[in-house]
Amino acid sequence: MIRASLFVAAILGVATVQAADVDSYKHSIEQWRAGRVERLTAPDGWLSLIGLEWLKEGTNRVGSAADNDIVLGTGPAHLGVVTLARDGSMRIVLDKDSGATIDGKAVAEAPLLDDAHVAGDAAPTRVAFGSASFYVIDRDGRKGLRVKDTEAPSRKHFAGIDAFPIDPSWRIEATWVPAQPGETLEMGTAIGTIDKYPVPGKLEFSRDGKHFEILPVIEVPGDAQYFIVFADRTSGKETYGAARFLYIDPPKDGKVVLDFNKAYNPPCAFTPFATCPLAPPENRLDLRVTAGEKNYRGSHH
């Protein structure tokens, strides 16, 4: 960890920080970035996405042949039929020659549970075929097949992550201001929906002699960390335009460490098949945050 002297030196512009402190910090960020790449490029990571196909009420024929209602980019010509009932429940009946499995089992049909209707650590129902698979996501009542393939071109031809040089001065100790009970923050998404999240508090910090505020949210009840979706004056230029993400630990003694060196791109920077939140007006900083990830050079945008 960086000692307090590092922050004093950063604020005063005094180059008296011991090299060991900086080296230790930079090494911790390098390790974090390596873990980030490992998660991104995992067989089931965001780079494996090859489709997001929205279901219509009633029957949806699924497969790679052109005569299906939902045409997959890979897999059997006729995989099966997904039925979406008016009450939101779903069921799949596999084609007898599909060779697909449902949650790893060779069964002919089964109900489909989406990602919004599973409890605890349970996962949505997964239908697998060859190197690919899909499960159902629920976004504001819309049901869609999230299709992944371990052989996806986006995964096989990953161009790596570019980032600003690690700069300890962007590891900022912010002041925590608790939120009023029931306070929420609305965030639009890449697919046009609006999500509302609980706000636990507000972060206040100074940079270049100016005062800034930013709102974290509780992404999922019970999460150990708070989630920040922000944009800044590099957005759409050096960095991804819609937003960057950042997680923080809960406050300690009224303070929170806000480390912009860990700011990273949302999945939408890498694939058109994600449903990412967009930076809300409250978190659009009039500041050039020259830390964290830059634009993805292999971007589909």
GROMACS .gro file of N, CA, C and O in nm, residues 16-65:
model
  200
   16THR      N    1   0.929   1.335  -0.343
   16THR     CA    2   1.003   1.276  -0.232
   16THR      C    3   0.953   1.137  -0.196
   16THR      O    4   0.987   1.083  -0.093
   17VAL      N    5   0.870   1.080  -0.282
   17VAL     CA    6   0.814   0.949  -0.254
   17VAL      C    7   0.921   0.842  -0.271
   17VAL      O    8   0.996   0.842  -0.368
   18GLN      N    9   0.926   0.753  -0.177
   18GLN     CA   10   1.024   0.646  -0.187
   18GLN      C   11   0.988   0.553  -0.302
   18GLN      O   12   0.872   0.519  -0.322
   19ALA      N   13   1.088   0.513  -0.376
   19ALA     CA   14   1.067   0.429  -0.494
   19ALA      C   15   0.996   0.298  -0.458
   19ALA      O   16   0.913   0.249  -0.535
   20ALA      N   17   1.026   0.243  -0.342
   20ALA     CA   18   0.967   0.115  -0.301
   20ALA      C   19   0.816   0.127  -0.288
   20ALA      O   20   0.742   0.035  -0.322
   21ASP      N   21   0.767   0.243  -0.238
   21ASP     CA   22   0.624   0.264  -0.223
   21ASP      C   23   0.556   0.263  -0.358
   21ASP      O   24   0.453   0.199  -0.378
   22VAL      N   25   0.612   0.339  -0.452
   22VAL     CA   26   0.554   0.349  -0.586
   22VAL      C   27   0.561   0.215  -0.657
   22VAL      O   28   0.465   0.171  -0.721
   23ASP      N   29   0.673   0.148  -0.647
   23ASP     CA   30   0.689   0.018  -0.713
   23ASP      C   31   0.588  -0.083  -0.662
   23ASP      O   32   0.531  -0.160  -0.740
   24SER      N   33   0.566  -0.084  -0.531
   24SER     CA   34   0.471  -0.177  -0.471
   24SER      C   35   0.330  -0.148  -0.522
   24SER      O   36   0.254  -0.239  -0.556
   25TYR      N   37   0.295  -0.021  -0.528
   25TYR     CA   38   0.163   0.017  -0.576
   25TYR      C   39   0.145  -0.020  -0.723
   25TYR      O   40   0.044  -0.079  -0.762
   26LYS      N   41   0.244   0.014  -0.805
   26LYS     CA   42   0.234  -0.017  -0.948
   26LYS      C   43   0.223  -0.168  -0.971
   26LYS      O   44   0.148  -0.213  -1.058
   27HIS      N   45   0.295  -0.244  -0.891
   27HIS     CA   46   0.287  -0.390  -0.904
   27HIS      C   47   0.147  -0.439  -0.871
   27HIS      O   48   0.094  -0.529  -0.939
   28SER      N   49   0.082  -0.379  -0.770
   28SER     CA   50  -0.054  -0.421  -0.733
   28SER      C   51  -0.153  -0.390  -0.846
   28SER      O   52  -0.243  -0.468  -0.873
   29ILE      N   53  -0.134  -0.276  -0.914
   29ILE     CA   54  -0.222  -0.242  -1.026
   29ILE      C   55  -0.195  -0.335  -1.145
   29ILE      O   56  -0.290  -0.379  -1.213
   30GLU      N   57  -0.071  -0.367  -1.169
   30GLU     CA   58  -0.038  -0.460  -1.278
   30GLU      C   59  -0.101  -0.597  -1.253
   30GLU      O   60  -0.152  -0.661  -1.346
   31GLN      N   61  -0.099  -0.642  -1.128
   31GLN     CA   62  -0.164  -0.769  -1.094
   31GLN      C   63  -0.314  -0.761  -1.116
   31GLN      O   64  -0.377  -0.854  -1.167
   32TRP      N   65  -0.374  -0.649  -1.076
   32TRP     CA   66  -0.518  -0.630  -1.096
   32TRP      C   67  -0.552  -0.633  -1.244
   32TRP      O   68  -0.650  -0.695  -1.286
   33ARG      N   69  -0.472  -0.568  -1.326
   33ARG     CA   70  -0.497  -0.565  -1.470
   33ARG      C   71  -0.482  -0.703  -1.532
   33ARG      O   72  -0.557  -0.739  -1.623
   34ALA      N   73  -0.386  -0.780  -1.483
   34ALA     CA   74  -0.368  -0.917  -1.535
   34ALA      C   75  -0.492  -1.001  -1.504
   34ALA      O   76  -0.538  -1.079  -1.588
   35GLY      N   77  -0.547  -0.985  -1.384
   35GLY     CA   78  -0.669  -1.056  -1.348
   35GLY      C   79  -0.786  -1.012  -1.432
   35GLY      O   80  -0.872  -1.093  -1.470
   36ARG      N   81  -0.791  -0.885  -1.462
   36ARG     CA   82  -0.897  -0.830  -1.547
   36ARG      C   83  -0.892  -0.894  -1.687
   36ARG      O   84  -0.996  -0.937  -1.740
   37VAL      N   85  -0.775  -0.904  -1.746
   37VAL     CA   86  -0.760  -0.966  -1.878
   37VAL      C   87  -0.797  -1.114  -1.872
   37VAL      O   88  -0.863  -1.166  -1.962
   38GLU      N   89  -0.758  -1.179  -1.765
   38GLU     CA   90  -0.789  -1.322  -1.749
   38GLU      C   91  -0.939  -1.345  -1.746
   38GLU      O   92  -0.991  -1.438  -1.810
   39ARG      N   93  -1.012  -1.260  -1.674
   39ARG     CA   94  -1.158  -1.274  -1.667
   39ARG      C   95  -1.222  -1.242  -1.802
   39ARG      O   96  -1.315  -1.309  -1.846
   40LEU      N   97  -1.172  -1.139  -1.867
   40LEU     CA   98  -1.229  -1.096  -1.995
   40LEU      C   99  -1.212  -1.202  -2.103
   40LEU      O  100  -1.302  -1.224  -2.185
   41THR      N  101  -1.098  -1.267  -2.102
   41THR     CA  102  -1.065  -1.364  -2.208
   41THR      C  103  -1.100  -1.508  -2.171
   41THR      O  104  -1.072  -1.600  -2.247
   42ALA      N  105  -1.162  -1.529  -2.057
   42ALA     CA  106  -1.200  -1.664  -2.014
   42ALA      C  107  -1.295  -1.726  -2.117
   42ALA      O  108  -1.363  -1.655  -2.191
   43PRO      N  109  -1.302  -1.859  -2.124
   43PRO     CA  110  -1.391  -1.925  -2.221
   43PRO      C  111  -1.535  -1.875  -2.214
   43PRO      O  112  -1.604  -1.871  -2.316
   44ASP      N  113  -1.579  -1.834  -2.095
   44ASP     CA  114  -1.716  -1.786  -2.077
   44ASP      C  115  -1.720  -1.635  -2.056
   44ASP      O  116  -1.821  -1.580  -2.015
   45GLY      N  117  -1.607  -1.567  -2.085
   45GLY     CA  118  -1.599  -1.423  -2.062
   45GLY      C  119  -1.674  -1.342  -2.166
   45GLY      O  120  -1.733  -1.395  -2.261
   46TRP      N  121  -1.669  -1.209  -2.148
   46TRP     CA  122  -1.744  -1.120  -2.237
   46TRP      C  123  -1.701  -1.132  -2.382
   46TRP      O  124  -1.781  -1.109  -2.473
   47LEU      N  125  -1.576  -1.167  -2.407
   47LEU     CA  126  -1.530  -1.176  -2.545
   47LEU      C  127  -1.589  -1.296  -2.619
   47LEU      O  128  -1.577  -1.306  -2.741
   48SER      N  129  -1.653  -1.386  -2.546
   48SER     CA  130  -1.713  -1.503  -2.610
   48SER      C  131  -1.854  -1.476  -2.664
   48SER      O  132  -1.914  -1.561  -2.729
   49LEU      N  133  -1.907  -1.356  -2.639
   49LEU     CA  134  -2.042  -1.324  -2.687
   49LEU      C  135  -2.047  -1.319  -2.839
   49LEU      O  136  -1.964  -1.254  -2.902
   50ILE      N  137  -2.148  -1.386  -2.896
   50ILE     CA  138  -2.167  -1.380  -3.042
   50ILE      C  139  -2.310  -1.341  -3.079
   50ILE      O  140  -2.343  -1.329  -3.197
   51GLY      N  141  -2.396  -1.321  -2.980
   51GLY     CA  142  -2.533  -1.285  -3.013
   51GLY      C  143  -2.616  -1.245  -2.893
   51GLY      O  144  -2.590  -1.289  -2.780
   52LEU      N  145  -2.714  -1.160  -2.917
   52LEU     CA  146  -2.818  -1.126  -2.821
   52LEU      C  147  -2.947  -1.120  -2.900
   52LEU      O  148  -2.970  -1.028  -2.978
   53GLU      N  149  -3.030  -1.223  -2.884
   53GLU     CA  150  -3.149  -1.240  -2.968
   53GLU      C  151  -3.274  -1.232  -2.881
   53GLU      O  152  -3.294  -1.314  -2.791
   54TRP      N  153  -3.359  -1.132  -2.907
   54TRP     CA  154  -3.478  -1.110  -2.825
   54TRP      C  155  -3.591  -1.203  -2.867
   54TRP      O  156  -3.617  -1.222  -2.985
   55LEU      N  157  -3.657  -1.260  -2.767
   55LEU     CA  158  -3.767  -1.353  -2.791
   55LEU      C  159  -3.898  -1.278  -2.808
   55LEU      O  160  -3.921  -1.175  -2.744
   56LYS      N  161  -3.985  -1.330  -2.893
   56LYS     CA  162  -4.121  -1.278  -2.904
   56LYS      C  163  -4.214  -1.372  -2.827
   56LYS      O  164  -4.181  -1.490  -2.805
   57GLU      N  165  -4.326  -1.321  -2.787
   57GLU     CA  166  -4.423  -1.404  -2.717
   57GLU      C  167  -4.472  -1.514  -2.810
   57GLU      O  168  -4.494  -1.492  -2.930
   58GLY      N  169  -4.483  -1.634  -2.757
   58GLY     CA  170  -4.524  -1.750  -2.838
   58GLY      C  171  -4.403  -1.834  -2.873
   58GLY      O  172  -4.308  -1.844  -2.795
   59THR      N  173  -4.406  -1.897  -2.990
   59THR     CA  174  -4.299  -1.988  -3.027
   59THR      C  175  -4.188  -1.916  -3.103
   59THR      O  176  -4.214  -1.826  -3.184
   60ASN      N  177  -4.065  -1.957  -3.075
   60ASN     CA  178  -3.946  -1.902  -3.139
   60ASN      C  179  -3.860  -2.018  -3.186
   60ASN      O  180  -3.798  -2.088  -3.104
   61ARG      N  181  -3.857  -2.042  -3.317
   61ARG     CA  182  -3.772  -2.147  -3.370
   61ARG      C  183  -3.628  -2.097  -3.372
   61ARG      O  184  -3.601  -1.988  -3.424
   62VAL      N  185  -3.537  -2.179  -3.319
   62VAL     CA  186  -3.398  -2.136  -3.301
   62VAL      C  187  -3.304  -2.232  -3.374
   62VAL      O  188  -3.319  -2.354  -3.366
   63GLY      N  189  -3.205  -2.177  -3.443
   63GLY     CA  190  -3.105  -2.259  -3.511
   63GLY      C  191  -3.024  -2.173  -3.607
   63GLY      O  192  -3.049  -2.053  -3.622
   64SER      N  193  -2.927  -2.234  -3.674
   64SER     CA  194  -2.839  -2.157  -3.763
   64SER      C  195  -2.894  -2.143  -3.904
   64SER      O  196  -2.843  -2.064  -3.984
   65ALA      N  197  -2.998  -2.219  -3.939
   65ALA     CA  198  -3.057  -2.210  -4.073
   65ALA      C  199  -3.140  -2.083  -4.086
   65ALA      O  200  -3.198  -2.033  -3.989
   0.00000   0.00000   0.00000
